[in-house]
Amino acid sequence: MKILSFRDADYESFVKRLNRRALPTHDVRDLVAEIIAAVAAQGDKALVAYAKRFDNVELKEKQLFLTPEELAAVKVAPATRKAVAASLRNITAFAKRGLRKDWSMINAEGARVGERFQPFDRVGIYVPGGKAPLVSTALMTAGFARAAGVPEILAATPCGPDGTVNPELLYALKAAGVTEILKIGGAQAIAAMSLGTKSVRPVDRLFGPGNRFVVEAKRQLFGAVSIDLLPGPSEILIIADKTGNADYIAADMLAQAEHGGDSLIGFVTDSKALIGKVVKALDQQLQNLTRAKYIKEVLKQGTFILQVKSMAEAVDISNAFAAEHVSLICAEEKKWLPKIRTAGAIYLGNDSPVAVGDFLAGPSHTLPTGGSGRSFSGLRADQFQRRTSIVKMDKKAVRKSLAVVQEFARIEGLDAHGRSTAIRVE
């Protein structure tokens, strides 16, 4: 764990490095390009080969999708059904408030202009596999698609070595409205959903988080298909003054570190005393956690604690870092909240655990990471809608528009444009 004070010699250089750009390494970029090319050329055959290579599972081409019989046989505990229903209830309510509605107006020349919003016909949802079944991710992606009215929702998630997918995850996917489940993960799944194979019909847009290979596949396939954002490994930045509760702060840090891998944890405060309390709380709470092995690695390699001069400096660091999750705990919340501009999601006060946002609150937890929050927002319901502009004119509106259109046509050397307008009123 990196612990630095603004008085330390290497403090400034460390803070500068927190201004990140989400760029792939050469090895990731090259491997993903190889995978995409193989899927484009070999289709289902490549999916089977990569499933064996990366996930240690033997599949036949006819076994790439979960069958309706397999899905119908899924059984979960009543408590799981209740939790999924509660989460979906909040997700649906939140998503529907974020949907765009058709509108129109009359412009200065008398033309009626507006926009129409319709759901995409077919979307792809990626749900990571790995160390734990991300049931909440299924809900917070597919649930938004269903709320937006998308008729075809293809989910891709890697199966285990025995060819099966976690039953709770399957139940969540079904409850959220998924219509097909591809038992393939990684960059190969992104390639299949984007380009299509004999078995996989391509989608109109891709959604969902993943590891660096999944993120890079989405980056490389942008244009062949549209994407939501580039969400990678989990991260949190906690900003607190002396009012912060050390036990709660430590608990949130450990919760995010629980994701393991390349997770990134930051705690920034102007209180030296609070740092000592948080470090002590981390040590105490870690002893009772089942995933302590993964957490210890993240605390060692991917965690930093900074003592800053002021809350203003803490906010500046937050805007440069552009964290996926920001927890803001301070006496002057109303003063500092408007100044945080680049966070994927913000949690306010001592009593707002990020875990509630991860599982239940309603907003999607699919958020920008790696500094991409400067350019991307988190997943929203209106991203599942296709926006189309509408223009309707009558002769009067055409006449009022003609002089301006002809001037632009003259400037740009496009006389046919001007003629196509003039001909309607001659």
CSV table of C-alpha atoms in Angstrom, one decimal:
chain,number,residue,atom,x,y,z
A,1,MET,CA,0.0,0.0,0.0
A,2,LYS,CA,1.3,3.4,-1.0
A,3,ILE,CA,0.9,6.0,1.8
A,4,LEU,CA,2.1,9.5,1.0
A,5,SER,CA,1.8,13.0,2.5
A,6,PHE,CA,1.9,16.3,0.6
A,7,ARG,CA,5.2,16.9,2.6
A,8,ASP,CA,6.9,13.8,1.0
A,9,ALA,CA,9.5,14.3,-1.7
A,10,ASP,CA,7.8,12.0,-4.3
A,11,TYR,CA,4.2,13.2,-3.5
A,12,GLU,CA,3.9,15.5,-6.5
A,13,SER,CA,5.3,13.0,-9.0
A,14,PHE,CA,2.8,10.3,-7.7
A,15,VAL,CA,-0.1,12.7,-8.0
A,16,LYS,CA,0.8,13.6,-11.5
A,17,ARG,CA,0.7,9.9,-12.5
A,18,LEU,CA,-2.9,9.7,-11.3
A,19,ASN,CA,-4.0,11.7,-14.4
A,20,ARG,CA,-4.5,8.6,-16.5
A,21,ARG,CA,-5.5,7.6,-20.0
A,22,ALA,CA,-7.1,4.3,-20.7
A,23,LEU,CA,-4.7,2.9,-23.3
A,24,PRO,CA,-4.0,-0.7,-24.1
A,25,THR,CA,-0.5,-2.3,-23.9
A,26,HIS,CA,1.0,-3.7,-27.1
A,27,ASP,CA,0.6,-7.3,-26.0
A,28,VAL,CA,-3.1,-7.0,-25.2
A,29,ARG,CA,-3.7,-5.0,-28.4
A,30,ASP,CA,-2.0,-7.6,-30.6
A,31,LEU,CA,-3.6,-10.7,-29.0
A,32,VAL,CA,-7.0,-9.1,-29.3
A,33,ALA,CA,-6.4,-8.3,-32.9
A,34,GLU,CA,-5.4,-11.9,-33.5
A,35,ILE,CA,-8.6,-13.2,-31.8
A,36,ILE,CA,-10.9,-10.8,-33.8
A,37,ALA,CA,-9.2,-11.9,-37.1
A,38,ALA,CA,-9.7,-15.6,-36.2
A,39,VAL,CA,-13.3,-15.2,-35.3
A,40,ALA,CA,-13.9,-13.2,-38.5
A,41,ALA,CA,-12.3,-15.9,-40.6
A,42,GLN,CA,-13.3,-19.1,-38.8
A,43,GLY,CA,-16.4,-18.2,-36.9
A,44,ASP,CA,-17.8,-20.9,-34.6
A,45,LYS,CA,-14.6,-23.0,-35.0
A,46,ALA,CA,-12.6,-20.2,-33.5
A,47,LEU,CA,-15.0,-19.8,-30.6
A,48,VAL,CA,-14.6,-23.5,-29.8
A,49,ALA,CA,-10.8,-23.3,-30.0
A,50,TYR,CA,-10.6,-20.2,-27.8
A,51,ALA,CA,-13.0,-21.7,-25.2
A,52,LYS,CA,-10.6,-24.6,-24.9
A,53,ARG,CA,-7.5,-22.4,-24.8
A,54,PHE,CA,-8.7,-19.7,-22.3
A,55,ASP,CA,-11.5,-21.4,-20.3
A,56,ASN,CA,-10.3,-25.0,-20.4
A,57,VAL,CA,-13.7,-26.2,-21.7
A,58,GLU,CA,-14.4,-28.7,-24.5
A,59,LEU,CA,-17.4,-27.4,-26.5
A,60,LYS,CA,-18.9,-28.5,-29.8
A,61,GLU,CA,-20.2,-25.9,-32.2
A,62,LYS,CA,-23.8,-26.9,-31.5
A,63,GLN,CA,-23.1,-26.3,-27.7
A,64,LEU,CA,-22.2,-22.6,-27.9
A,65,PHE,CA,-25.6,-21.5,-26.7
A,66,LEU,CA,-27.6,-22.4,-23.6
A,67,THR,CA,-30.7,-24.4,-24.7
A,68,PRO,CA,-34.2,-23.5,-23.6
A,69,GLU,CA,-34.4,-26.8,-21.7
A,70,GLU,CA,-31.2,-26.0,-19.7
A,71,LEU,CA,-32.6,-22.5,-18.9
A,72,ALA,CA,-36.0,-24.0,-17.9
A,73,ALA,CA,-34.3,-26.4,-15.5
A,74,VAL,CA,-32.5,-23.6,-13.5
A,75,LYS,CA,-33.5,-23.5,-9.9
A,76,VAL,CA,-32.4,-21.0,-7.2
A,77,ALA,CA,-33.2,-20.3,-3.6
A,78,PRO,CA,-36.2,-18.1,-2.7
A,79,ALA,CA,-33.9,-15.5,-1.2
A,80,THR,CA,-32.1,-15.2,-4.6
A,81,ARG,CA,-35.4,-14.7,-6.4
A,82,LYS,CA,-36.4,-12.1,-3.9
A,83,ALA,CA,-33.1,-10.2,-4.2
A,84,VAL,CA,-33.2,-10.3,-8.0
A,85,ALA,CA,-36.7,-9.0,-8.0
A,86,ALA,CA,-35.9,-6.2,-5.6
A,87,SER,CA,-32.9,-5.1,-7.7
A,88,LEU,CA,-34.8,-5.3,-11.0
A,89,ARG,CA,-37.6,-3.2,-9.5
A,90,ASN,CA,-35.3,-0.3,-8.7
A,91,ILE,CA,-33.3,-0.7,-12.0
A,92,THR,CA,-36.5,-0.6,-14.0
A,93,ALA,CA,-37.9,2.4,-12.2
A,94,PHE,CA,-34.5,4.3,-12.6
A,95,ALA,CA,-34.1,3.3,-16.2
A,96,LYS,CA,-37.6,4.4,-17.3
A,97,ARG,CA,-36.9,7.9,-15.8
A,98,GLY,CA,-33.8,8.1,-18.0
A,99,LEU,CA,-35.5,7.1,-21.3
A,100,ARG,CA,-35.7,9.9,-24.0
A,101,LYS,CA,-39.2,10.8,-25.3
A,102,ASP,CA,-40.1,11.9,-28.8
A,103,TRP,CA,-40.4,15.6,-29.3
A,104,SER,CA,-41.0,18.2,-32.0
A,105,MET,CA,-41.0,22.0,-32.5
A,106,ILE,CA,-41.5,24.6,-35.2
A,107,ASN,CA,-38.2,26.3,-36.2
A,108,ALA,CA,-37.7,29.9,-37.2
A,109,GLU,CA,-38.5,29.2,-40.9
A,110,GLY,CA,-41.7,27.3,-40.0
A,111,ALA,CA,-40.3,23.7,-40.5
A,112,ARG,CA,-41.4,21.1,-38.0
A,113,VAL,CA,-38.3,19.4,-36.6
A,114,GLY,CA,-37.9,16.9,-33.8
A,115,GLU,CA,-36.5,13.6,-32.7
A,116,ARG,CA,-37.8,10.1,-32.4
A,117,PHE,CA,-36.4,7.5,-30.0
A,118,GLN,CA,-36.8,3.8,-30.6
A,119,PRO,CA,-35.1,0.8,-28.9
A,120,PHE,CA,-32.4,-1.0,-30.7
A,121,ASP,CA,-33.6,-4.2,-32.4
A,122,ARG,CA,-30.8,-6.4,-31.0
A,123,VAL,CA,-28.2,-5.7,-28.4
A,124,GLY,CA,-25.3,-7.7,-26.9
A,125,ILE,CA,-24.6,-7.9,-23.2
A,126,TYR,CA,-21.3,-9.1,-21.9
A,127,VAL,CA,-21.2,-10.5,-18.4
A,128,PRO,CA,-17.7,-11.4,-17.0
A,129,GLY,CA,-17.0,-14.8,-15.5
A,130,GLY,CA,-13.9,-15.2,-13.4
A,131,LYS,CA,-13.8,-15.6,-9.7
A,132,ALA,CA,-17.5,-14.9,-9.0
A,133,PRO,CA,-20.8,-14.9,-10.9
A,134,LEU,CA,-21.7,-11.3,-11.5
A,135,VAL,CA,-25.4,-11.6,-11.1
A,136,SER,CA,-25.8,-7.8,-10.5
A,137,THR,CA,-24.0,-7.0,-13.8
A,138,ALA,CA,-26.6,-9.1,-15.6
A,139,LEU,CA,-29.4,-7.1,-14.1
A,140,MET,CA,-27.7,-3.7,-14.5
A,141,THR,CA,-27.2,-4.2,-18.2
A,142,ALA,CA,-29.9,-6.5,-19.5
A,143,GLY,CA,-32.4,-4.9,-17.1
A,144,PHE,CA,-31.8,-1.5,-18.7
A,145,ALA,CA,-32.3,-3.1,-22.2
A,146,ARG,CA,-35.6,-4.6,-21.2
A,147,ALA,CA,-36.8,-1.3,-19.6
A,148,ALA,CA,-36.0,0.4,-22.9
A,149,GLY,CA,-38.0,-2.1,-24.9
A,150,VAL,CA,-35.2,-3.9,-26.8
A,151,PRO,CA,-36.8,-7.1,-28.2
A,152,GLU,CA,-33.7,-9.2,-28.7
A,153,ILE,CA,-31.0,-9.3,-25.9
A,154,LEU,CA,-28.1,-11.6,-26.5
A,155,ALA,CA,-25.9,-12.2,-23.4
A,156,ALA,CA,-22.4,-13.7,-23.5
A,157,THR,CA,-20.7,-15.1,-20.4
A,158,PRO,CA,-18.0,-17.8,-20.2
A,159,CYS,CA,-19.0,-21.2,-19.0
A,160,GLY,CA,-17.0,-23.4,-16.6
A,161,PRO,CA,-14.8,-26.4,-17.5
A,162,ASP,CA,-17.9,-28.6,-17.3
A,163,GLY,CA,-19.7,-26.5,-19.8
A,164,THR,CA,-22.2,-25.1,-17.4
A,165,VAL,CA,-23.0,-21.5,-16.2
A,166,ASN,CA,-23.7,-20.5,-12.6
A,167,PRO,CA,-27.5,-21.1,-12.0
A,168,GLU,CA,-28.0,-17.8,-10.1
A,169,LEU,CA,-26.5,-15.9,-13.0
A,170,LEU,CA,-28.7,-17.8,-15.5
A,171,TYR,CA,-31.8,-17.0,-13.4
A,172,ALA,CA,-30.8,-13.3,-13.3
A,173,LEU,CA,-30.3,-13.2,-17.1
A,174,LYS,CA,-33.7,-14.8,-17.7
A,175,ALA,CA,-35.4,-12.5,-15.2
A,176,ALA,CA,-33.8,-9.4,-16.8
A,177,GLY,CA,-35.3,-10.4,-20.2
A,178,VAL,CA,-32.3,-12.0,-22.0
A,179,THR,CA,-33.5,-13.9,-25.1
A,180,GLU,CA,-30.2,-15.8,-25.9
A,181,ILE,CA,-27.2,-16.9,-23.8
A,182,LEU,CA,-23.9,-17.5,-25.5
A,183,LYS,CA,-21.6,-19.6,-23.3
A,184,ILE,CA,-18.4,-17.9,-24.5
A,185,GLY,CA,-16.4,-15.2,-22.8
A,186,GLY,CA,-13.4,-12.9,-23.6
A,187,ALA,CA,-12.5,-10.9,-26.7
A,188,GLN,CA,-13.8,-13.8,-28.8
A,189,ALA,CA,-17.3,-13.3,-27.5
A,190,ILE,CA,-17.1,-9.6,-28.3
A,191,ALA,CA,-15.9,-10.4,-31.8
A,192,ALA,CA,-18.7,-13.0,-32.3
A,193,MET,CA,-21.5,-10.6,-31.2
A,194,SER,CA,-20.0,-7.7,-33.3
A,195,LEU,CA,-19.2,-9.6,-36.5
A,196,GLY,CA,-21.5,-12.6,-36.3
A,197,THR,CA,-20.7,-16.3,-37.0
A,198,LYS,CA,-22.8,-19.1,-38.4
A,199,SER,CA,-24.4,-19.6,-35.0
A,200,VAL,CA,-24.3,-16.0,-33.6
A,201,ARG,CA,-26.3,-13.3,-35.3
A,202,PRO,CA,-24.5,-9.9,-34.9
A,203,VAL,CA,-26.0,-7.2,-32.6
A,204,ASP,CA,-26.6,-3.5,-33.2
A,205,ARG,CA,-24.8,-2.4,-30.0
A,206,LEU,CA,-22.6,-3.8,-27.3
A,207,PHE,CA,-22.9,-3.3,-23.5
A,208,GLY,CA,-21.1,-4.5,-20.4
A,209,PRO,CA,-17.9,-4.5,-18.5
A,210,GLY,CA,-14.9,-6.9,-18.8
A,211,ASN,CA,-11.2,-7.4,-18.3
A,212,ARG,CA,-8.6,-5.6,-20.4
A,213,PHE,CA,-9.0,-8.0,-23.3
A,214,VAL,CA,-12.8,-7.5,-23.5
A,215,VAL,CA,-12.3,-3.7,-23.3
A,216,GLU,CA,-9.7,-3.8,-26.0
A,217,ALA,CA,-12.0,-5.9,-28.2
A,218,LYS,CA,-14.7,-3.3,-27.8
A,219,ARG,CA,-12.3,-0.6,-28.7
A,220,GLN,CA,-11.0,-2.4,-31.8
A,221,LEU,CA,-14.5,-3.3,-33.0
A,222,PHE,CA,-16.0,0.2,-32.6
A,223,GLY,CA,-17.4,1.1,-36.0
A,224,ALA,CA,-18.3,-2.5,-36.9
A,225,VAL,CA,-20.8,-2.1,-34.0
A,226,SER,CA,-21.5,0.7,-31.6
A,227,ILE,CA,-20.5,0.4,-27.9
A,228,ASP,CA,-21.6,1.8,-24.6
A,229,LEU,CA,-18.3,2.6,-23.0
A,230,LEU,CA,-15.0,1.0,-22.0
A,231,PRO,CA,-15.5,-0.3,-18.4
A,232,GLY,CA,-12.5,-2.3,-17.1
A,233,PRO,CA,-11.3,-3.4,-13.6
A,234,SER,CA,-13.1,-1.9,-10.6
A,235,GLU,CA,-11.9,1.2,-8.8
A,236,ILE,CA,-12.8,3.6,-6.1
A,237,LEU,CA,-11.6,6.9,-4.8
A,238,ILE,CA,-12.7,7.9,-1.3
A,239,ILE,CA,-12.4,11.6,-0.4
A,240,ALA,CA,-13.0,12.4,3.3
A,241,ASP,CA,-12.3,15.1,5.8
A,242,LYS,CA,-12.1,14.5,9.6
A,243,THR,CA,-15.8,13.6,9.7
A,244,GLY,CA,-15.1,10.4,7.9
A,245,ASN,CA,-15.9,7.2,9.7
A,246,ALA,CA,-12.7,5.1,9.6
A,247,ASP,CA,-14.5,1.8,9.9
A,248,TYR,CA,-16.8,2.6,7.0
A,249,ILE,CA,-14.1,3.9,4.8
A,250,ALA,CA,-12.0,0.8,5.4
A,251,ALA,CA,-15.0,-1.4,4.7
A,252,ASP,CA,-15.6,0.3,1.3
A,253,MET,CA,-11.9,0.0,0.4
A,254,LEU,CA,-12.0,-3.7,1.2
A,255,ALA,CA,-15.2,-4.2,-0.7
A,256,GLN,CA,-13.8,-2.8,-3.9
A,257,ALA,CA,-10.5,-4.7,-3.4
A,258,GLU,CA,-12.5,-7.9,-3.2
A,259,HIS,CA,-12.9,-7.8,-7.0
A,260,GLY,CA,-9.2,-8.7,-7.1
A,261,GLY,CA,-7.1,-8.5,-10.3
A,262,ASP,CA,-6.3,-5.0,-11.5
A,263,SER,CA,-8.7,-3.2,-9.1
A,264,LEU,CA,-7.5,0.2,-8.0
A,265,ILE,CA,-8.3,1.7,-4.5
A,266,GLY,CA,-7.6,5.3,-3.5
A,267,PHE,CA,-8.2,7.2,-0.2
A,268,VAL,CA,-7.6,10.9,-0.1
A,269,THR,CA,-8.0,13.1,3.0
A,270,ASP,CA,-6.7,16.2,4.7
A,271,SER,CA,-6.7,14.5,8.1
A,272,LYS,CA,-3.5,12.7,9.2
A,273,ALA,CA,-5.4,11.2,12.2
A,274,LEU,CA,-8.0,9.6,9.9
A,275,ILE,CA,-5.3,7.9,7.8
A,276,GLY,CA,-4.0,6.1,10.9
A,277,LYS,CA,-7.5,5.0,11.9
A,278,VAL,CA,-8.3,3.7,8.4
A,279,VAL,CA,-5.1,1.7,8.2
A,280,LYS,CA,-5.8,0.1,11.6
A,281,ALA,CA,-9.4,-0.7,10.5
A,282,LEU,CA,-8.2,-2.3,7.3
A,283,ASP,CA,-5.9,-4.7,9.2
A,284,GLN,CA,-8.7,-5.6,11.6
A,285,GLN,CA,-11.5,-6.1,9.1
A,286,LEU,CA,-9.3,-8.0,6.6
A,287,GLN,CA,-8.9,-10.9,9.1
A,288,ASN,CA,-12.6,-11.9,8.8
A,289,LEU,CA,-13.0,-11.8,5.0
A,290,THR,CA,-13.2,-15.0,2.9
A,291,ARG,CA,-11.4,-13.5,-0.1
A,292,ALA,CA,-8.6,-12.1,1.9
A,293,LYS,CA,-6.0,-13.5,-0.5
A,294,TYR,CA,-7.2,-11.5,-3.4
A,295,ILE,CA,-7.8,-8.4,-1.2
A,296,LYS,CA,-4.3,-8.5,0.2
A,297,GLU,CA,-2.8,-8.4,-3.3
A,298,VAL,CA,-4.9,-5.4,-4.3
A,299,LEU,CA,-4.0,-3.6,-1.1
A,300,LYS,CA,-0.3,-4.2,-1.8
A,301,GLN,CA,-0.2,-3.5,-5.5
A,302,GLY,CA,-3.2,-1.3,-6.3
A,303,THR,CA,-4.0,0.9,-3.3
A,304,PHE,CA,-2.9,4.4,-2.4
A,305,ILE,CA,-3.6,6.7,0.5
A,306,LEU,CA,-2.8,10.4,0.3
A,307,GLN,CA,-2.8,13.2,2.8
A,308,VAL,CA,-3.5,16.4,1.0
A,309,LYS,CA,-3.2,20.0,2.0
A,310,SER,CA,-6.9,20.7,1.5
A,311,MET,CA,-10.3,19.4,0.3
A,312,ALA,CA,-9.8,21.6,-2.8
A,313,GLU,CA,-6.7,19.6,-3.7
A,314,ALA,CA,-8.5,16.4,-3.0
A,315,VAL,CA,-11.2,17.4,-5.5
A,316,ASP,CA,-8.6,18.3,-8.1
A,317,ILE,CA,-7.0,14.9,-7.7
A,318,SER,CA,-10.4,13.3,-8.1
A,319,ASN,CA,-11.1,15.2,-11.4
A,320,ALA,CA,-7.7,14.2,-12.8
A,321,PHE,CA,-8.1,10.5,-11.7
A,322,ALA,CA,-11.6,10.2,-13.0
A,323,ALA,CA,-12.5,7.2,-10.8
A,324,GLU,CA,-15.3,4.8,-11.5
A,325,HIS,CA,-16.7,5.3,-8.0
A,326,VAL,CA,-16.1,8.4,-5.8
A,327,SER,CA,-17.2,8.4,-2.2
A,328,LEU,CA,-17.4,12.0,-0.8
A,329,ILE,CA,-17.5,12.3,3.0
A,330,CYS,CA,-17.2,15.8,4.3
A,331,ALA,CA,-18.9,18.5,6.4
A,332,GLU,CA,-19.3,20.8,3.4
A,333,GLU,CA,-20.9,18.3,1.0
A,334,LYS,CA,-23.0,20.9,-0.8
A,335,LYS,CA,-19.8,23.0,-1.5
A,336,TRP,CA,-17.6,20.2,-2.9
A,337,LEU,CA,-20.1,17.9,-4.7
A,338,PRO,CA,-20.7,20.3,-7.7
A,339,LYS,CA,-16.9,20.6,-8.2
A,340,ILE,CA,-16.5,16.8,-8.9
A,341,ARG,CA,-16.9,16.5,-12.6
A,342,THR,CA,-15.4,13.3,-13.9
A,343,ALA,CA,-16.7,10.5,-11.6
A,344,GLY,CA,-18.7,7.6,-13.0
A,345,ALA,CA,-20.8,7.6,-9.8
A,346,ILE,CA,-20.7,9.6,-6.6
A,347,TYR,CA,-21.7,8.3,-3.2
A,348,LEU,CA,-22.4,10.9,-0.5
A,349,GLY,CA,-21.8,10.7,3.2
A,350,ASN,CA,-20.7,8.1,5.7
A,351,ASP,CA,-23.9,6.0,5.2
A,352,SER,CA,-23.8,5.5,1.4
A,353,PRO,CA,-21.9,2.2,0.8
A,354,VAL,CA,-20.9,1.6,-2.8
A,355,ALA,CA,-22.1,-2.0,-2.5
A,356,VAL,CA,-25.7,-0.8,-2.4
A,357,GLY,CA,-25.1,0.9,-5.7
A,358,ASP,CA,-23.4,-2.2,-7.0
A,359,PHE,CA,-26.4,-4.4,-6.2
A,360,LEU,CA,-29.7,-2.5,-5.5
A,361,ALA,CA,-30.0,1.2,-5.7
A,362,GLY,CA,-31.1,1.5,-9.4
A,363,PRO,CA,-28.3,3.2,-11.4
A,364,SER,CA,-26.2,0.8,-13.4
A,365,HIS,CA,-22.9,-0.1,-11.9
A,366,THR,CA,-21.4,-0.3,-15.4
A,367,LEU,CA,-19.2,2.8,-15.3
A,368,PRO,CA,-16.1,4.3,-17.0
A,369,THR,CA,-12.8,3.2,-15.6
A,370,GLY,CA,-9.1,3.8,-16.2
A,371,GLY,CA,-9.5,7.6,-16.5
A,372,SER,CA,-12.2,7.3,-19.3
A,373,GLY,CA,-14.7,9.1,-17.0
A,374,ARG,CA,-13.4,12.3,-18.6
A,375,SER,CA,-14.9,11.2,-21.9
A,376,PHE,CA,-17.6,8.7,-21.0
A,377,SER,CA,-20.6,8.5,-18.7
A,378,GLY,CA,-21.9,5.4,-17.0
A,379,LEU,CA,-24.4,3.1,-18.7
A,380,ARG,CA,-27.8,4.8,-19.2
A,381,ALA,CA,-31.2,3.7,-20.4
A,382,ASP,CA,-31.2,6.1,-23.3
A,383,GLN,CA,-28.1,4.3,-24.7
A,384,PHE,CA,-30.5,1.5,-25.6
A,385,GLN,CA,-32.5,3.9,-27.8
A,386,ARG,CA,-31.8,4.8,-31.4
A,387,ARG,CA,-32.2,8.5,-32.0
A,388,THR,CA,-33.6,9.7,-35.3
A,389,SER,CA,-34.2,13.3,-36.3
A,390,ILE,CA,-37.3,14.3,-38.2
A,391,VAL,CA,-37.9,17.2,-40.5
A,392,LYS,CA,-41.2,18.2,-42.2
A,393,MET,CA,-41.7,21.4,-44.3
A,394,ASP,CA,-44.3,23.1,-46.4
A,395,LYS,CA,-43.9,25.5,-49.3
A,396,LYS,CA,-43.8,28.5,-46.9
A,397,ALA,CA,-41.0,27.0,-44.8
A,398,VAL,CA,-39.1,26.2,-48.0
A,399,ARG,CA,-39.3,29.8,-49.3
A,400,LYS,CA,-38.1,31.2,-45.9
A,401,SER,CA,-35.2,28.7,-46.0
A,402,LEU,CA,-34.1,29.2,-49.6
A,403,ALA,CA,-31.8,32.2,-49.3
A,404,VAL,CA,-29.7,30.7,-46.5
A,405,VAL,CA,-29.5,27.3,-48.2
A,406,GLN,CA,-28.4,28.9,-51.5
A,407,GLU,CA,-25.7,30.9,-49.7
A,408,PHE,CA,-24.3,27.7,-48.0
A,409,ALA,CA,-24.5,25.9,-51.4
A,410,ARG,CA,-22.5,28.8,-53.0
A,411,ILE,CA,-19.9,28.8,-50.3
A,412,GLU,CA,-19.4,25.0,-50.4
A,413,GLY,CA,-19.7,24.7,-54.2
A,414,LEU,CA,-22.7,22.4,-54.0
A,415,ASP,CA,-25.1,24.0,-56.5
A,416,ALA,CA,-27.3,20.8,-56.7
A,417,HIS,CA,-28.1,21.4,-53.0
A,418,GLY,CA,-29.4,24.9,-53.7
A,419,ARG,CA,-31.2,23.7,-56.8
A,420,SER,CA,-33.0,20.9,-54.9
A,421,THR,CA,-34.5,23.5,-52.6
A,422,ALA,CA,-35.2,26.2,-55.2
A,423,ILE,CA,-37.1,23.8,-57.5
A,424,ARG,CA,-39.8,23.3,-54.9
A,425,VAL,CA,-40.9,27.0,-54.9
A,426,GLU,CA,-40.3,28.1,-58.5
